[in-house]
CSV table of N, CA, C and O in Angstrom, one decimal:
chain,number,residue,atom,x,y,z
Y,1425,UNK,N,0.8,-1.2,0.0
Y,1425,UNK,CA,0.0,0.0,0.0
Y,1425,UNK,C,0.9,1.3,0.0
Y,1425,UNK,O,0.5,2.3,-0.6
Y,1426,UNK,N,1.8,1.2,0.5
Y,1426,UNK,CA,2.9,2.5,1.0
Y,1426,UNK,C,3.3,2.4,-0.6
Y,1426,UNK,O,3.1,3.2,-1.5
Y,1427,UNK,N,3.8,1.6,-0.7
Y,1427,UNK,CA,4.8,1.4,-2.0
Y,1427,UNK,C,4.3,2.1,-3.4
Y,1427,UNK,O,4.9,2.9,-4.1
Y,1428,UNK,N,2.9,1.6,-3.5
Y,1428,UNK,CA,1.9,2.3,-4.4
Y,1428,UNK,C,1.7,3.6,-3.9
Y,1428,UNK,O,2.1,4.3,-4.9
Y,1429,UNK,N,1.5,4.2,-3.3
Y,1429,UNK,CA,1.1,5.8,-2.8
Y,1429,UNK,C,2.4,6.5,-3.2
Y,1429,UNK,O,2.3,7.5,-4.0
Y,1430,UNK,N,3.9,6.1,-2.7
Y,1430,UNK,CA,5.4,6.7,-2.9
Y,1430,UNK,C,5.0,6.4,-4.7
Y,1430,UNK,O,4.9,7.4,-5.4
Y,1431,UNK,N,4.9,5.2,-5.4
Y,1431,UNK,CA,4.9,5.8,-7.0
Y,1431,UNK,C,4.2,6.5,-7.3
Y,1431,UNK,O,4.5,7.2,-8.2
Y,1432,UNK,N,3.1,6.7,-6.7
Y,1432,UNK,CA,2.1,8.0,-7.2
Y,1432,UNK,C,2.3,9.1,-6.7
Y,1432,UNK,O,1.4,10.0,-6.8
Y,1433,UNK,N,3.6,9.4,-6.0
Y,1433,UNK,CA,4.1,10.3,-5.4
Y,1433,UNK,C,3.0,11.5,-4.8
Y,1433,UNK,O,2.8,12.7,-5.1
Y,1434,UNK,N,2.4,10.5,-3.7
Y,1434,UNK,CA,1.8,10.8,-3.2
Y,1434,UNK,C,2.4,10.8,-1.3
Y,1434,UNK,O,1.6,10.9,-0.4
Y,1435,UNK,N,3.6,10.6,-1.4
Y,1435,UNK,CA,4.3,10.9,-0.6
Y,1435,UNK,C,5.2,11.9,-0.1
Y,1435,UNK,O,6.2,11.8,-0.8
Y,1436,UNK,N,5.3,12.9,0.8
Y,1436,UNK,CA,6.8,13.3,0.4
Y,1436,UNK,C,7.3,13.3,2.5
Y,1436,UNK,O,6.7,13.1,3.6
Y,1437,UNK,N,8.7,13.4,2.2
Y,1437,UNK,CA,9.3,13.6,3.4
Y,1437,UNK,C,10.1,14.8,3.5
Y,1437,UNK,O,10.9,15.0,2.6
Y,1438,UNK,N,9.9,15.8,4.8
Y,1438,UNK,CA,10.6,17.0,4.2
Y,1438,UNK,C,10.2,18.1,3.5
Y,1438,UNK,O,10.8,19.2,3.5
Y,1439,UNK,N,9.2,17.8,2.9
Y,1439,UNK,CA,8.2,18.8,1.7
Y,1439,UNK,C,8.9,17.9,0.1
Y,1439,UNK,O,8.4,18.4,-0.9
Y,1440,UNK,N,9.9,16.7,-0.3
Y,1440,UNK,CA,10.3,16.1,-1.6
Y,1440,UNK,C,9.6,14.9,-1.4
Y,1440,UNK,O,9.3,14.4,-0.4
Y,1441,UNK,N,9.3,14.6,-2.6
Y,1441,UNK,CA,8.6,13.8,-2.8
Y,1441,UNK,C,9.7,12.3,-2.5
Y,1441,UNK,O,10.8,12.2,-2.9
Y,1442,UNK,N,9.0,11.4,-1.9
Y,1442,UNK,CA,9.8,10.1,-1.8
Y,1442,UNK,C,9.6,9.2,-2.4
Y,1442,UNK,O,8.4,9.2,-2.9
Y,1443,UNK,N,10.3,7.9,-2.7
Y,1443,UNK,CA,10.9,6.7,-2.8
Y,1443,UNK,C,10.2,6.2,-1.8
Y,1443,UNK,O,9.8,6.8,-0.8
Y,1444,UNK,N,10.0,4.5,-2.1
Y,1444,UNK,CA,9.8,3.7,-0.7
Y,1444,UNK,C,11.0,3.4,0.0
Y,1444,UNK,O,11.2,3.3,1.2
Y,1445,UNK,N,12.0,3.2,-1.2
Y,1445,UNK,CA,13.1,3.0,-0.4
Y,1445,UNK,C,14.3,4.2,0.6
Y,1445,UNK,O,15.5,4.2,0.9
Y,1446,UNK,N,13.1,5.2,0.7
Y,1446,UNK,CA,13.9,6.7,1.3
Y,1446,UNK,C,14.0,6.8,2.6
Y,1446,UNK,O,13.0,7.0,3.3
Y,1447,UNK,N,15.5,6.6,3.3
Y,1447,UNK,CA,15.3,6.7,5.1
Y,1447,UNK,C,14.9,7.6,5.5
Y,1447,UNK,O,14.8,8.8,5.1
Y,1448,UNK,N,14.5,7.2,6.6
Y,1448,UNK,CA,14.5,8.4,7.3
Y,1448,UNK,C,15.0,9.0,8.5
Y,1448,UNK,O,15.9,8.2,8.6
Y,1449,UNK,N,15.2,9.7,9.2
Y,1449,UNK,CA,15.8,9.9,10.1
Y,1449,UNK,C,15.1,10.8,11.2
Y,1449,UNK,O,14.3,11.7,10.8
Y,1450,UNK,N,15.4,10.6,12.9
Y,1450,UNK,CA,14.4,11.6,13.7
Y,1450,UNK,C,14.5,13.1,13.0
Y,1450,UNK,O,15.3,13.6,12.2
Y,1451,UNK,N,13.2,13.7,13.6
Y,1451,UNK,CA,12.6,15.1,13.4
Y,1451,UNK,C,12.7,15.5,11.7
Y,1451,UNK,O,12.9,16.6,11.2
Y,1452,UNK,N,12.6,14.3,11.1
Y,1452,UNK,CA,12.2,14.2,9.5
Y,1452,UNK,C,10.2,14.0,10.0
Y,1452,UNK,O,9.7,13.4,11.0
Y,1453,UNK,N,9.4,15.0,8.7
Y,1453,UNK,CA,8.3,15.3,8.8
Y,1453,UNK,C,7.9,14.3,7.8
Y,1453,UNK,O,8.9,13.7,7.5
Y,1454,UNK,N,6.8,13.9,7.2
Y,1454,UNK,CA,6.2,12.4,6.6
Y,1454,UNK,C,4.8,13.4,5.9
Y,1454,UNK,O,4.5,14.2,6.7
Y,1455,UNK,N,4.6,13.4,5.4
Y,1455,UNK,CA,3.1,13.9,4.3
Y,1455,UNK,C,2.5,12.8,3.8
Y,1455,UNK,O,3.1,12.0,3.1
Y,1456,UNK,N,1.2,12.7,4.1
Y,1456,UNK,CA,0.8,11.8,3.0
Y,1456,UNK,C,-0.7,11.9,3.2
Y,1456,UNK,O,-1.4,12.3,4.2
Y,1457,UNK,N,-1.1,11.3,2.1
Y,1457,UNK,CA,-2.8,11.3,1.8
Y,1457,UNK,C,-3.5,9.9,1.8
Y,1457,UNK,O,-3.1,8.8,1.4
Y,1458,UNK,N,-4.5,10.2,2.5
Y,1458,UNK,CA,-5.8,9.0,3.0
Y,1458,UNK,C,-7.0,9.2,3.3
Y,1458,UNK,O,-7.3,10.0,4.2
Y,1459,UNK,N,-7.7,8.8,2.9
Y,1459,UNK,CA,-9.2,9.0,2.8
Y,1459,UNK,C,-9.6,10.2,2.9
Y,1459,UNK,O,-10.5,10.4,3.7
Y,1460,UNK,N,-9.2,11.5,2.0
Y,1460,UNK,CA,-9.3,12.7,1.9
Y,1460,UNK,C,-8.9,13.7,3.3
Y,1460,UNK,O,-9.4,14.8,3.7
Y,1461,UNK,N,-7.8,12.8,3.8
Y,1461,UNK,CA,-7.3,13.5,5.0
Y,1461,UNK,C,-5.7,13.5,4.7
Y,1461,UNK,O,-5.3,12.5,4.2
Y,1462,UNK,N,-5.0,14.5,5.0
Y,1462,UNK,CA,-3.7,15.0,4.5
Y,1462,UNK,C,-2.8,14.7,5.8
Y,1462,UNK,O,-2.8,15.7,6.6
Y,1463,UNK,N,-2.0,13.6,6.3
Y,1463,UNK,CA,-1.9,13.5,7.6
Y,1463,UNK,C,-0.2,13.7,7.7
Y,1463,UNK,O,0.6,13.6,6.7
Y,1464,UNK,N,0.2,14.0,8.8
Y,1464,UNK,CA,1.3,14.6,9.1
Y,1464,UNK,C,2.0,13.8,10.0
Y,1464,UNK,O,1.5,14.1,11.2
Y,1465,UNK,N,3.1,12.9,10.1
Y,1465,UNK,CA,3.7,12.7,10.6
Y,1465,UNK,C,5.3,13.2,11.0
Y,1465,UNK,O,6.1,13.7,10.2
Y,1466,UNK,N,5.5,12.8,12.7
Y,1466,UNK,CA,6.8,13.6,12.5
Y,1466,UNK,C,7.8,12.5,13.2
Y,1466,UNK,O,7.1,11.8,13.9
Y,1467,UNK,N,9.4,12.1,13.3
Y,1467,UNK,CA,9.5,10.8,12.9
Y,1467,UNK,C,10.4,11.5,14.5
Y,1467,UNK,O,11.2,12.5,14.5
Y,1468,UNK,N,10.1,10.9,15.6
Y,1468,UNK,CA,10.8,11.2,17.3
Y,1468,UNK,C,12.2,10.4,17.1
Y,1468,UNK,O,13.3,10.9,17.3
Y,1469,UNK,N,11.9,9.2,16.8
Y,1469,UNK,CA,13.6,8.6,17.4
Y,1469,UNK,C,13.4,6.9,15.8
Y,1469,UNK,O,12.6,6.7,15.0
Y,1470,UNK,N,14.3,6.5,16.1
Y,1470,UNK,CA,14.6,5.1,14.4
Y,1470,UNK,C,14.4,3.9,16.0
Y,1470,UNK,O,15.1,4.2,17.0
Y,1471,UNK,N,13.7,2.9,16.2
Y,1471,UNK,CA,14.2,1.8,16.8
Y,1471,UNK,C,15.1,1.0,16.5
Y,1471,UNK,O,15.0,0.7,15.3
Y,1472,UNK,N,15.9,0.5,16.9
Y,1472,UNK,CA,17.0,-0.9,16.7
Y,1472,UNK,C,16.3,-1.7,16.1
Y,1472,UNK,O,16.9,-2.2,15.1
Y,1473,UNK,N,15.1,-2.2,16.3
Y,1473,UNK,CA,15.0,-3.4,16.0
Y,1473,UNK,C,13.7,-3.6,15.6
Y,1473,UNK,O,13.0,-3.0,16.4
Y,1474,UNK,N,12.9,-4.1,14.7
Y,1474,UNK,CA,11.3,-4.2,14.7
Y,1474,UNK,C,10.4,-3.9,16.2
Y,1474,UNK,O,10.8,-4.1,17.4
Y,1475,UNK,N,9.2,-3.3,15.9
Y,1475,UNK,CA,8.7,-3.2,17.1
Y,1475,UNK,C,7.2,-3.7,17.2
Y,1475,UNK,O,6.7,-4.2,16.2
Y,1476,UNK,N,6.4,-3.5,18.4
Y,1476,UNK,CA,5.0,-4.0,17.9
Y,1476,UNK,C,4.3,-2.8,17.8
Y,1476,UNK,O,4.8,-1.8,18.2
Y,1477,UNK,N,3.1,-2.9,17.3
Y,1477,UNK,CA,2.2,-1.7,16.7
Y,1477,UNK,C,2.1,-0.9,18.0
Y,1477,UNK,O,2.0,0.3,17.8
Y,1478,UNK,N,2.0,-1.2,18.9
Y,1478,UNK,CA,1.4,-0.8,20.5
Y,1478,UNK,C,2.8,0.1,20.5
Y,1478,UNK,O,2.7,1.3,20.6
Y,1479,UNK,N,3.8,-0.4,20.4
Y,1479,UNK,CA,5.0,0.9,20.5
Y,1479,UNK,C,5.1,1.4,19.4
Y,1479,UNK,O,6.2,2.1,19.4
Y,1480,UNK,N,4.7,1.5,18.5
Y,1480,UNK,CA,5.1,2.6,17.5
Y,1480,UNK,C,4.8,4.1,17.6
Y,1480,UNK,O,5.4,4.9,16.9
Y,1481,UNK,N,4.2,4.3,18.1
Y,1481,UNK,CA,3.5,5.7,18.9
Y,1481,UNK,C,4.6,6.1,19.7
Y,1481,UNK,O,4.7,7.3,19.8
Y,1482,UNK,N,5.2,5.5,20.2
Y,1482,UNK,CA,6.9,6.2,21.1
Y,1482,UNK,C,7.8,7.0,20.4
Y,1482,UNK,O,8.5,8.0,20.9
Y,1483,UNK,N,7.8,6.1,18.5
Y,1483,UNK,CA,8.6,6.5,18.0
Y,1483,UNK,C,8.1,8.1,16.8
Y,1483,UNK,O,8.8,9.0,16.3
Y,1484,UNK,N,7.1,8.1,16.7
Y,1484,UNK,CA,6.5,8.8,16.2
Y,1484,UNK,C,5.3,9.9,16.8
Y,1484,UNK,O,4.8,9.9,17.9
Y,1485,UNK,N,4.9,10.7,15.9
Y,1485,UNK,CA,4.1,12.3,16.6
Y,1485,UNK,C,3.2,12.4,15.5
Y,1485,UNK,O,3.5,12.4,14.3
Y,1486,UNK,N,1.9,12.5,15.9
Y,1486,UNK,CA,0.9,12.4,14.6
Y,1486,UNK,C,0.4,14.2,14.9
Y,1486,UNK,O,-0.1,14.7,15.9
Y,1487,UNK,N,0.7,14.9,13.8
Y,1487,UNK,CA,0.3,16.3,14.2
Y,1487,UNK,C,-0.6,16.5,12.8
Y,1487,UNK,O,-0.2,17.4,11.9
Y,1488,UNK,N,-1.5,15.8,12.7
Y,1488,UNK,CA,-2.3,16.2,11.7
Y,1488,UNK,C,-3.5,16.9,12.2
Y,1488,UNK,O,-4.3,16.4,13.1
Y,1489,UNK,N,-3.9,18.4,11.5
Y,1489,UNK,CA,-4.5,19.0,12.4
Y,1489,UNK,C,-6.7,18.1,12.5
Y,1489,UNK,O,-7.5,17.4,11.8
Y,1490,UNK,N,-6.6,18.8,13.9
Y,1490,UNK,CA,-8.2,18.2,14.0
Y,1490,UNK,C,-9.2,18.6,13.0
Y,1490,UNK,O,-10.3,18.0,12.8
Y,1491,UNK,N,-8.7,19.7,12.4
Y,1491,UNK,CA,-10.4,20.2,11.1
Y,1491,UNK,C,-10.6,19.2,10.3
Y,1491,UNK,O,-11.7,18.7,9.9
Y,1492,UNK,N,-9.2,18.6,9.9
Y,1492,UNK,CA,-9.0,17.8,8.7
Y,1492,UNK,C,-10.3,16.3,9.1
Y,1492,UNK,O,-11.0,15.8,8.2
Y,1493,UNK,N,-10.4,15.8,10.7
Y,1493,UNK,CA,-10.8,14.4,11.1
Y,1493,UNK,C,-12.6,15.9,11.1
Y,1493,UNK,O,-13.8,15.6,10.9
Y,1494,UNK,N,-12.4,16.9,11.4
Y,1494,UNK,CA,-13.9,16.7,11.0
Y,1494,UNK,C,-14.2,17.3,9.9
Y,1494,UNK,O,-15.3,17.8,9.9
Y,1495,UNK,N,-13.5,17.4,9.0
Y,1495,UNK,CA,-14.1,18.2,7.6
Y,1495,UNK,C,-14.2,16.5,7.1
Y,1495,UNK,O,-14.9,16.4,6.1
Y,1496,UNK,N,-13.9,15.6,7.4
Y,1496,UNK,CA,-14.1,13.7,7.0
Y,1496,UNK,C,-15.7,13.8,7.8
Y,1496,UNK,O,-16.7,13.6,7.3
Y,1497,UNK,N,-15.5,13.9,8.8
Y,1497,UNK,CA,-16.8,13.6,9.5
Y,1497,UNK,C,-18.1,14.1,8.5
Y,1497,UNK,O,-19.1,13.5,8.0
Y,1498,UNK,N,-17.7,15.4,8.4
Y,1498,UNK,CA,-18.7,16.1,7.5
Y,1498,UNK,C,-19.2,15.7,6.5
Y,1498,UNK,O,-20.4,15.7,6.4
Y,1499,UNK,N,-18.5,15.5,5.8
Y,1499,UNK,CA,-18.4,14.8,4.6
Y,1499,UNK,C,-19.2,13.3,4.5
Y,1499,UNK,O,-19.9,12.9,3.6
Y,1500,UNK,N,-18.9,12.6,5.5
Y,1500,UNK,CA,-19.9,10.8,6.4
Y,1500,UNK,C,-20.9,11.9,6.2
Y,1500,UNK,O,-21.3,12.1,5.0
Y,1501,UNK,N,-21.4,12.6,7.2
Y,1501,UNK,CA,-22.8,13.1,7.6
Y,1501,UNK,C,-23.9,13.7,6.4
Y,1501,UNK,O,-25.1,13.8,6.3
Y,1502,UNK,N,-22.9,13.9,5.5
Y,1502,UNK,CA,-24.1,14.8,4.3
Y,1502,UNK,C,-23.9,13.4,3.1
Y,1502,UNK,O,-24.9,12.9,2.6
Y,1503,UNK,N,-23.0,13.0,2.7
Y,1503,UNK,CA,-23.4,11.5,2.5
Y,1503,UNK,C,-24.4,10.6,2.4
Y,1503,UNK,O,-24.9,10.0,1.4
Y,1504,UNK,N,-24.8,10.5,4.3
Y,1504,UNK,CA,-26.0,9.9,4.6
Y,1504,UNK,C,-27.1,10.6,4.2
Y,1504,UNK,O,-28.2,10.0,3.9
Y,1505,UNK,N,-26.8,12.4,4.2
Y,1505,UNK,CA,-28.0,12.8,4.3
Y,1505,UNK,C,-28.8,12.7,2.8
Y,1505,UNK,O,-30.0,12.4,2.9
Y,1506,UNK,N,-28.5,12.9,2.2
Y,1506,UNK,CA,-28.7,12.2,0.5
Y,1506,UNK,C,-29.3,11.1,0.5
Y,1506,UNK,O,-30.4,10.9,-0.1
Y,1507,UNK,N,-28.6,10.1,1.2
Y,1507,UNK,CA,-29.1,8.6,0.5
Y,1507,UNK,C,-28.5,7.8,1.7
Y,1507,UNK,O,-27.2,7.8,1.8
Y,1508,UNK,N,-29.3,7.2,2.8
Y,1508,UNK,CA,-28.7,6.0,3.7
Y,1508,UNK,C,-27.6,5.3,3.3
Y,1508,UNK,O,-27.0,5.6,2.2
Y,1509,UNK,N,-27.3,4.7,3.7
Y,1509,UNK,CA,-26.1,3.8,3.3
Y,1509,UNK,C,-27.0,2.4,3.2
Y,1509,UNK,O,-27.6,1.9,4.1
Y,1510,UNK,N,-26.8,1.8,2.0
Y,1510,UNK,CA,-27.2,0.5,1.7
Y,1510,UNK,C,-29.0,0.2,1.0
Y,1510,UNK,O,-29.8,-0.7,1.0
Y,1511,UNK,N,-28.8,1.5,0.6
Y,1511,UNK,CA,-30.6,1.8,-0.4
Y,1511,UNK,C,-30.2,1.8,-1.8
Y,1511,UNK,O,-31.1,1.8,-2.7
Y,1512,UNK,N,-28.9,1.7,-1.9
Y,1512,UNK,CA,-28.7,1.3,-3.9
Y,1512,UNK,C,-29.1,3.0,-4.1
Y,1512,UNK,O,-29.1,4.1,-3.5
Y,1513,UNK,N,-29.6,2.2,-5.7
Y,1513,UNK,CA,-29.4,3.5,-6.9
Y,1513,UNK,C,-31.0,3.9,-6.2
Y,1513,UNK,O,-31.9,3.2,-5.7
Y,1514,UNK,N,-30.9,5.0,-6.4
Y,1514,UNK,CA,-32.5,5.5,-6.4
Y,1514,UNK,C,-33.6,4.8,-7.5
Y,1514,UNK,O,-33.4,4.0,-8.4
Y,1515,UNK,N,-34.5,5.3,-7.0
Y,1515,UNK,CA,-36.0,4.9,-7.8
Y,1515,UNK,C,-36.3,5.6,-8.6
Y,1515,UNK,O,-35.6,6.7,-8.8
Y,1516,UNK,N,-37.6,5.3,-9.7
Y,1516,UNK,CA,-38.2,5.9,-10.6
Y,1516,UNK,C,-38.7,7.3,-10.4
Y,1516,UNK,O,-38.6,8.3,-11.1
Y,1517,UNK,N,-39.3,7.0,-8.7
Y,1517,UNK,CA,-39.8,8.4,-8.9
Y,1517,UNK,C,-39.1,9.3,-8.2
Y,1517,UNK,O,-39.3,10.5,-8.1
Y,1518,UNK,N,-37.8,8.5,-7.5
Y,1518,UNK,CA,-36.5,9.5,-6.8
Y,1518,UNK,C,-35.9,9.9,-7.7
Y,1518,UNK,O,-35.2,10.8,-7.4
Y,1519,UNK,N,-35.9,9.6,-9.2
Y,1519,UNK,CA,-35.7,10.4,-9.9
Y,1519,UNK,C,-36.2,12.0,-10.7
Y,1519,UNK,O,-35.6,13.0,-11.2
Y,1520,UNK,N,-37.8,11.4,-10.5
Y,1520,UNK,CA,-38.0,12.2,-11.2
Y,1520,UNK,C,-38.6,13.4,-10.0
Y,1520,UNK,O,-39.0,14.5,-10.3
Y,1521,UNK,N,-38.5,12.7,-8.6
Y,1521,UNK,CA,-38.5,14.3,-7.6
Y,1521,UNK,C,-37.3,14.9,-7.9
Y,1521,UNK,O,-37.4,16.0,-8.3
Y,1522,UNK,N,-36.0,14.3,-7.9
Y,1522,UNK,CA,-34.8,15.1,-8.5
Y,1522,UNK,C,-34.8,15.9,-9.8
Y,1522,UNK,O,-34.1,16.9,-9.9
Y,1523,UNK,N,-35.6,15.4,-10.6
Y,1523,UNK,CA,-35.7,16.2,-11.9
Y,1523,UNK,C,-36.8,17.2,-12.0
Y,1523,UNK,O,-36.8,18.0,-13.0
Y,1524,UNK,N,-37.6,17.2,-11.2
Y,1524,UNK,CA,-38.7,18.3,-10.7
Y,1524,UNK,C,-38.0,19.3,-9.7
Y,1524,UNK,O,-38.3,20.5,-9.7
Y,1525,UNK,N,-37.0,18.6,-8.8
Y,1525,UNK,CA,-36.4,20.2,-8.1
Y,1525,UNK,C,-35.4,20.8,-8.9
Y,1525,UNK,O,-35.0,22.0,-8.9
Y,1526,UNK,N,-34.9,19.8,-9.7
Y,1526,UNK,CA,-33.8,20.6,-10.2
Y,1526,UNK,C,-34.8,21.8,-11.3
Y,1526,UNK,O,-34.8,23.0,-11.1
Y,1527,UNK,N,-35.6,21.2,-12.4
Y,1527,UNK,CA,-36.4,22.1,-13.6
Y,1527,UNK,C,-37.4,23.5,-12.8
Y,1527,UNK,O,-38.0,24.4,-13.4
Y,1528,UNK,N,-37.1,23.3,-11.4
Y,1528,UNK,CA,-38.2,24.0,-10.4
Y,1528,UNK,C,-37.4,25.7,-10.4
Y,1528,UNK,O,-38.0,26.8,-10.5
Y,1529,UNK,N,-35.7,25.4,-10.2
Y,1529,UNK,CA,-34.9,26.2,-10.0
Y,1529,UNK,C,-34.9,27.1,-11.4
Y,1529,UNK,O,-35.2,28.3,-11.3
Y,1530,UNK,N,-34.7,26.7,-12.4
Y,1530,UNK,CA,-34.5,27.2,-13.8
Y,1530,UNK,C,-35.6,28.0,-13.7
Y,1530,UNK,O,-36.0,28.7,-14.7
């Protein structure tokens, strides 16, 4: 998944765009995009050795600002407000209420 994001250079470290195979080193900054949220990492210290997911938060600082997790929320919320989740394509005549407010406007 990383590997594909760095060729679509959708990565960068530093503000350059990276490689997968690009080190890194403490108080190097990480950029990257996910689910329409722009997240910011910042890299504290390199461990010696593999670590488990539960420590990786030691090594790293997540400073991605909070608007971004609710301009996402927002975005879920008006979503739903359109169309539930799991009602498919609209109907015959959800269509043609749609094509009645829209011709209503003109």
């Amino acid at each position: 998944m990383v590997t594909e994001a760095c060729k679509k250079n959708q990565v960068t470290v530093n503000g350059q765009v990276a490689k997968a195979s690009k080190e890194v080193f403490p108080l190097d900054r990480i950029t990257f995009r996910k689910d329409q949220i722009t997240y910011i990492i910042s890299v504290l210290d390199i461990p010696a050795n593999r670590v488990s997911a539960k420590l990786v938060d030691v090594y790293r600082k997540d400073e991605t600002p909070k608007e971004s997790f609710e301009h996402l929320e927002l975005l879920k919320l008006s979503k739903e407000h359109y169309r539930k989740h799991g009602e498919g394509r609209p109907t015959k005549k959800d269509r043609r209420d749609l094509d009645d407010l829209y011709t209503q406007d003109e």
